[in-house]
CSV table of C-alpha atoms in Angstrom, one decimal:
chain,number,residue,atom,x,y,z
A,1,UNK,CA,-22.7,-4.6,1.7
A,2,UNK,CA,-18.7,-5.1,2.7
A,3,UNK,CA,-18.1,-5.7,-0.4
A,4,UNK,CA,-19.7,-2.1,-1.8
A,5,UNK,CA,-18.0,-0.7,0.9
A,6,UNK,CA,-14.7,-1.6,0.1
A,7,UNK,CA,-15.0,-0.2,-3.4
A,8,UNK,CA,-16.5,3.1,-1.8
A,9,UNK,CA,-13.1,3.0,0.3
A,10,UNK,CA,-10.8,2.4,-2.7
A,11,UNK,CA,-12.7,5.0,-4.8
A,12,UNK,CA,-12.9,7.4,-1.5
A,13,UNK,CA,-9.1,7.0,-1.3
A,14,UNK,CA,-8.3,8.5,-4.3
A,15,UNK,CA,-10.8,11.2,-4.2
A,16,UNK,CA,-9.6,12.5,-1.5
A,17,UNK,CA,-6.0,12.2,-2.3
A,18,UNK,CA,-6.9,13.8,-5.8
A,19,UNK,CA,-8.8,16.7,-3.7
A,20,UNK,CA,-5.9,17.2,-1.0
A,21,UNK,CA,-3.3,17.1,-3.5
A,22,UNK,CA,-5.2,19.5,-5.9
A,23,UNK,CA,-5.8,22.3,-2.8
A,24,UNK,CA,-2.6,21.5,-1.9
A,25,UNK,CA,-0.4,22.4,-5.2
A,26,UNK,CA,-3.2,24.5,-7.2
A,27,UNK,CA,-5.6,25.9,-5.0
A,28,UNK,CA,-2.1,26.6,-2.1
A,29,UNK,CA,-4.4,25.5,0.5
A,30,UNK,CA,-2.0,23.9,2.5
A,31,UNK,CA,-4.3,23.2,6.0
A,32,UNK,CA,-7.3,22.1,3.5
A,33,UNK,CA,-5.0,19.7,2.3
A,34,UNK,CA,-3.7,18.2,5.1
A,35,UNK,CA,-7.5,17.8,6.3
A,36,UNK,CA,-8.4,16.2,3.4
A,37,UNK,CA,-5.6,13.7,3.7
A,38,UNK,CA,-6.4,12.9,6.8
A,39,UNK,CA,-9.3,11.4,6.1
A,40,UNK,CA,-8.0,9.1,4.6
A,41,UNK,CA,-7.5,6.8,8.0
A,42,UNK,CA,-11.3,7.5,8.0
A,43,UNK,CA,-12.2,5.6,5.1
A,44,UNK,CA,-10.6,2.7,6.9
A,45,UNK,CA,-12.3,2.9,10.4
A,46,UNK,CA,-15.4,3.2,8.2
A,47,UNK,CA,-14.7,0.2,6.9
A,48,UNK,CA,-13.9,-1.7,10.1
A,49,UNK,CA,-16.7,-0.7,12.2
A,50,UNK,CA,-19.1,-1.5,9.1
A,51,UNK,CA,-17.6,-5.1,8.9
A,52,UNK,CA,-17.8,-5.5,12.5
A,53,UNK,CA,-21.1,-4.4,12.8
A,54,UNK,CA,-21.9,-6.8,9.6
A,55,UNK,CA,-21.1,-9.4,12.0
A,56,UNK,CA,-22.5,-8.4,15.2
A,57,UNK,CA,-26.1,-8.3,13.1
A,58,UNK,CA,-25.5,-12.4,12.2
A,59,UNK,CA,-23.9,-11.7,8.9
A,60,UNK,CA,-21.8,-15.2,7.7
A,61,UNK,CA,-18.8,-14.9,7.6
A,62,UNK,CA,-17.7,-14.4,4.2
A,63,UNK,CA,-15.0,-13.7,1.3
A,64,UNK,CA,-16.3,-10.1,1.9
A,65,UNK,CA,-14.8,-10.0,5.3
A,66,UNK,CA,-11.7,-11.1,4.3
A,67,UNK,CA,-11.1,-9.2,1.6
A,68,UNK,CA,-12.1,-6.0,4.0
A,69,UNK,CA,-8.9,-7.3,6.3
A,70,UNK,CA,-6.9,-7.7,3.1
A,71,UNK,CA,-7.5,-4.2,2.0
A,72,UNK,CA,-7.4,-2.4,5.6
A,73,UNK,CA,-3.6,-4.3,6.3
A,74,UNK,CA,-2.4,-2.9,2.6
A,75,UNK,CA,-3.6,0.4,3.1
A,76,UNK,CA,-2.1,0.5,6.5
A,77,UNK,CA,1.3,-0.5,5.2
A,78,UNK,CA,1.2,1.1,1.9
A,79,UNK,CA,-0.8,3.7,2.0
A,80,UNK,CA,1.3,7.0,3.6
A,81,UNK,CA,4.2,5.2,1.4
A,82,UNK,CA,1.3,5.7,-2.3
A,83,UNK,CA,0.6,9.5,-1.0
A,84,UNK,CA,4.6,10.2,-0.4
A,85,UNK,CA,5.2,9.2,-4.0
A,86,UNK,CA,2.3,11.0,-5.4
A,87,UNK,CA,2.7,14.4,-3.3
A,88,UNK,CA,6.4,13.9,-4.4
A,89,UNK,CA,5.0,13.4,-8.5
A,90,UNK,CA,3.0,16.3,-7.7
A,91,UNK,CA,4.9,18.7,-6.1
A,92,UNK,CA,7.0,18.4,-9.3
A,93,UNK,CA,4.2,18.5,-12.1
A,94,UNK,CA,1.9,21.1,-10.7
A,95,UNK,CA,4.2,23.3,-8.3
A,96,UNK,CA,7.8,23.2,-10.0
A,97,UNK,CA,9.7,21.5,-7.5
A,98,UNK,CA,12.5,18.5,-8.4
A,99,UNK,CA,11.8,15.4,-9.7
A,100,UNK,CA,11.1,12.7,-7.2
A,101,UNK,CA,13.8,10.0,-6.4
A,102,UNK,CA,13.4,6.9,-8.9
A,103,UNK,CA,13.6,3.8,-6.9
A,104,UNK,CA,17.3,2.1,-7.5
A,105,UNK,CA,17.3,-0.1,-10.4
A,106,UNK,CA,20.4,-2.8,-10.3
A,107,UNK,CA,22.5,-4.5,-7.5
A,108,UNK,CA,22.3,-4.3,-3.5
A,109,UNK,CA,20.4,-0.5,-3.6
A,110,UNK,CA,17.4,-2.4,-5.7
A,111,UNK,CA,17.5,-5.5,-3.4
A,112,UNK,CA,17.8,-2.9,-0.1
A,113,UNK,CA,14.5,-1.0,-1.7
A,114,UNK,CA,13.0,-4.6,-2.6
A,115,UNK,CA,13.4,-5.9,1.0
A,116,UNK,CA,11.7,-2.5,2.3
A,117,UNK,CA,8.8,-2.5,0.3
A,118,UNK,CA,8.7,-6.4,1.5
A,119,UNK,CA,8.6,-5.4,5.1
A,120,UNK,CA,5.4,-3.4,4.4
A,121,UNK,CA,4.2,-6.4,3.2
A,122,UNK,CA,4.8,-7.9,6.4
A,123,UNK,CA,3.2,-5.0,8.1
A,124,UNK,CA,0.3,-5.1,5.9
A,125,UNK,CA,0.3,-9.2,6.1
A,126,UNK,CA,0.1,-9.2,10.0
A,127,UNK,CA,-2.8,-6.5,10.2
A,128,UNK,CA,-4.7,-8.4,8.0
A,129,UNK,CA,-4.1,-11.5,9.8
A,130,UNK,CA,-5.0,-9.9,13.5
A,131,UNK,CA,-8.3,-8.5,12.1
A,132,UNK,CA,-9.1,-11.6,10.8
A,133,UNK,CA,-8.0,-13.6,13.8
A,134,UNK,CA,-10.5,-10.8,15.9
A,135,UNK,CA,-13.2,-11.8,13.8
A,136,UNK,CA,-12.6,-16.0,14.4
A,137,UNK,CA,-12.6,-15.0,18.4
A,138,UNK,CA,-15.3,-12.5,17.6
A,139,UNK,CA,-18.0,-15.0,15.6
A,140,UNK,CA,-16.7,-17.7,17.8
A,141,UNK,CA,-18.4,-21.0,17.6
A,142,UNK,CA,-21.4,-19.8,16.3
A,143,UNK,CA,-20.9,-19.4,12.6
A,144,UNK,CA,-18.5,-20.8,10.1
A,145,UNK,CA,-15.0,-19.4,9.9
A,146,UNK,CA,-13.7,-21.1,7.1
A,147,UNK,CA,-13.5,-18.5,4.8
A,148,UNK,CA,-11.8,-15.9,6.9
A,149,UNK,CA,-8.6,-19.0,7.7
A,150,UNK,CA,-8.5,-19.3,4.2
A,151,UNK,CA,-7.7,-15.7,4.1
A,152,UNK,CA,-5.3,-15.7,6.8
A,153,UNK,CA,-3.6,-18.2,4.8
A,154,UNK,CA,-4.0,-16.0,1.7
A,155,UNK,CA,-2.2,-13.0,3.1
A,156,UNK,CA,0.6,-15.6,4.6
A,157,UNK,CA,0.9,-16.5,0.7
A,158,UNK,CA,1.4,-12.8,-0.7
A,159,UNK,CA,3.6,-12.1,2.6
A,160,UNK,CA,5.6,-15.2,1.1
A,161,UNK,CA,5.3,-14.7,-2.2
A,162,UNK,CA,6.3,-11.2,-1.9
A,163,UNK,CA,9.0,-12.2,0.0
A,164,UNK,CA,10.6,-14.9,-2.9
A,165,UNK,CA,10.3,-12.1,-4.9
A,166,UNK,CA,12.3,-9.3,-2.6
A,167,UNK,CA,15.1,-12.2,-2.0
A,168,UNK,CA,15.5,-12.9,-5.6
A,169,UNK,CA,17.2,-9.6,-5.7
A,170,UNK,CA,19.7,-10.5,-3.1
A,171,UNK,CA,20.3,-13.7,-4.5
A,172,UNK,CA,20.6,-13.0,-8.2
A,173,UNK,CA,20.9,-9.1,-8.5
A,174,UNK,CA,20.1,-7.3,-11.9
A,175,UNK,CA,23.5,-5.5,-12.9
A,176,UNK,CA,23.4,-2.3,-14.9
A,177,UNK,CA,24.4,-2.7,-18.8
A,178,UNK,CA,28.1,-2.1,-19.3
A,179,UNK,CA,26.9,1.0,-21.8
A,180,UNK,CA,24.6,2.6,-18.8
A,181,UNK,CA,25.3,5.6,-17.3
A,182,UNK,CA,27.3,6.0,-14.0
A,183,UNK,CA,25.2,5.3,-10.8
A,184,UNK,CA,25.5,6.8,-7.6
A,185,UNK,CA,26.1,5.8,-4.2
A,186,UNK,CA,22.8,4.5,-3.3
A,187,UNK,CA,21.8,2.7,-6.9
A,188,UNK,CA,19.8,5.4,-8.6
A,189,UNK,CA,20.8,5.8,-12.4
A,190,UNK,CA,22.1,9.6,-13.2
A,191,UNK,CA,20.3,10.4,-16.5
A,192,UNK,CA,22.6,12.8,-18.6
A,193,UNK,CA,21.0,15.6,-20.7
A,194,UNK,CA,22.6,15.7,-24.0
């Protein structure tokens, strides 16, 4: 059932941001919008009150749970960041505005964005690891909690991972080709019409 319900929750999250964003820039229903994209924090508490009551019934604990912390602490970090960038993509497409901000591509600006986009992953990383660490104290020593420590140490890995990653950026930084064009202050590559 978890399991189903995280797909419903991925599938719901980009319905309704396809929905708000459409009554948004083609319908001009600004309030409908910002209803609609507000429920996406809905979809979420959906899916932690289903997994808690999963357990409360005698459910094992299972991959399923885990992967329900896994997704609730990456849409908590990342998700207002995914619907900034699209409403930005969109506002451009569908209702003329400017071109959204390209993320910096070479030296300290990409390693600055890198390291920011890490530190969601630490936001995302520790909300996965307290919902899991509720359900341990929550199932207690009645059922077997294997599964959800291996996915505590599964988000400590993509936290870390991610991490080697964002440093590698700092420590050896991509430099722009010596034909490029001229970059600004804060990294981004001008692109010249010609």
């Amino acid at each position: 059932m978890v399991v189903w319900l995280v797909a419903a929750c991925e599938i719901g999250f980009w319905v309704l941001l396809a929905l708000g964003l459409g009554a948004r820039y083609l319908l001009k229903w600004r309030r409908t919008s910002v209803v609609l994209l507000l429920g996406e924090p809905v979809l979420e508490l959906v899916l932690l009150a289903a997994t808690a009551v999963d357990l409360k019934n005698g459910a094992e604990p299972g991959w399923e749970h885990g992967l329900a912390a896994l997704y609730i602490g990456y849409t908590v970090a990342y998700g207002h960041y995914t619907i900034r960038w699209l409403d930005g993509h969109a506002a451009h497409r569908l209702a003329g505005g400017p071109p959204p901000p390209k993320p910096p591509r070479y030296g300290r600006a990409r390693a600055r964005h890198e390291a920011k986009l890490w530190l969601r992953a630490v936001l995302g990383g520790a909300v996965a690891l307290a919902l899991l660490q509720l359900a341990v104290l929550y199932v207690g020593d009645s059922g077997d909690v294997s599964s959800l420590r291996a996915f505590q140490w599964t988000a400590l890995r993509i936290v870390g991972v991610y991490g080697l990653i964002a440093l590698s950026y700092t420590v050896w930084p991509r430099r722009a080709p010596a034909d490029a064009d001229a970059e600004d202050a804060d990294g981004a590559v001008d692109v010249k019409v010609r």
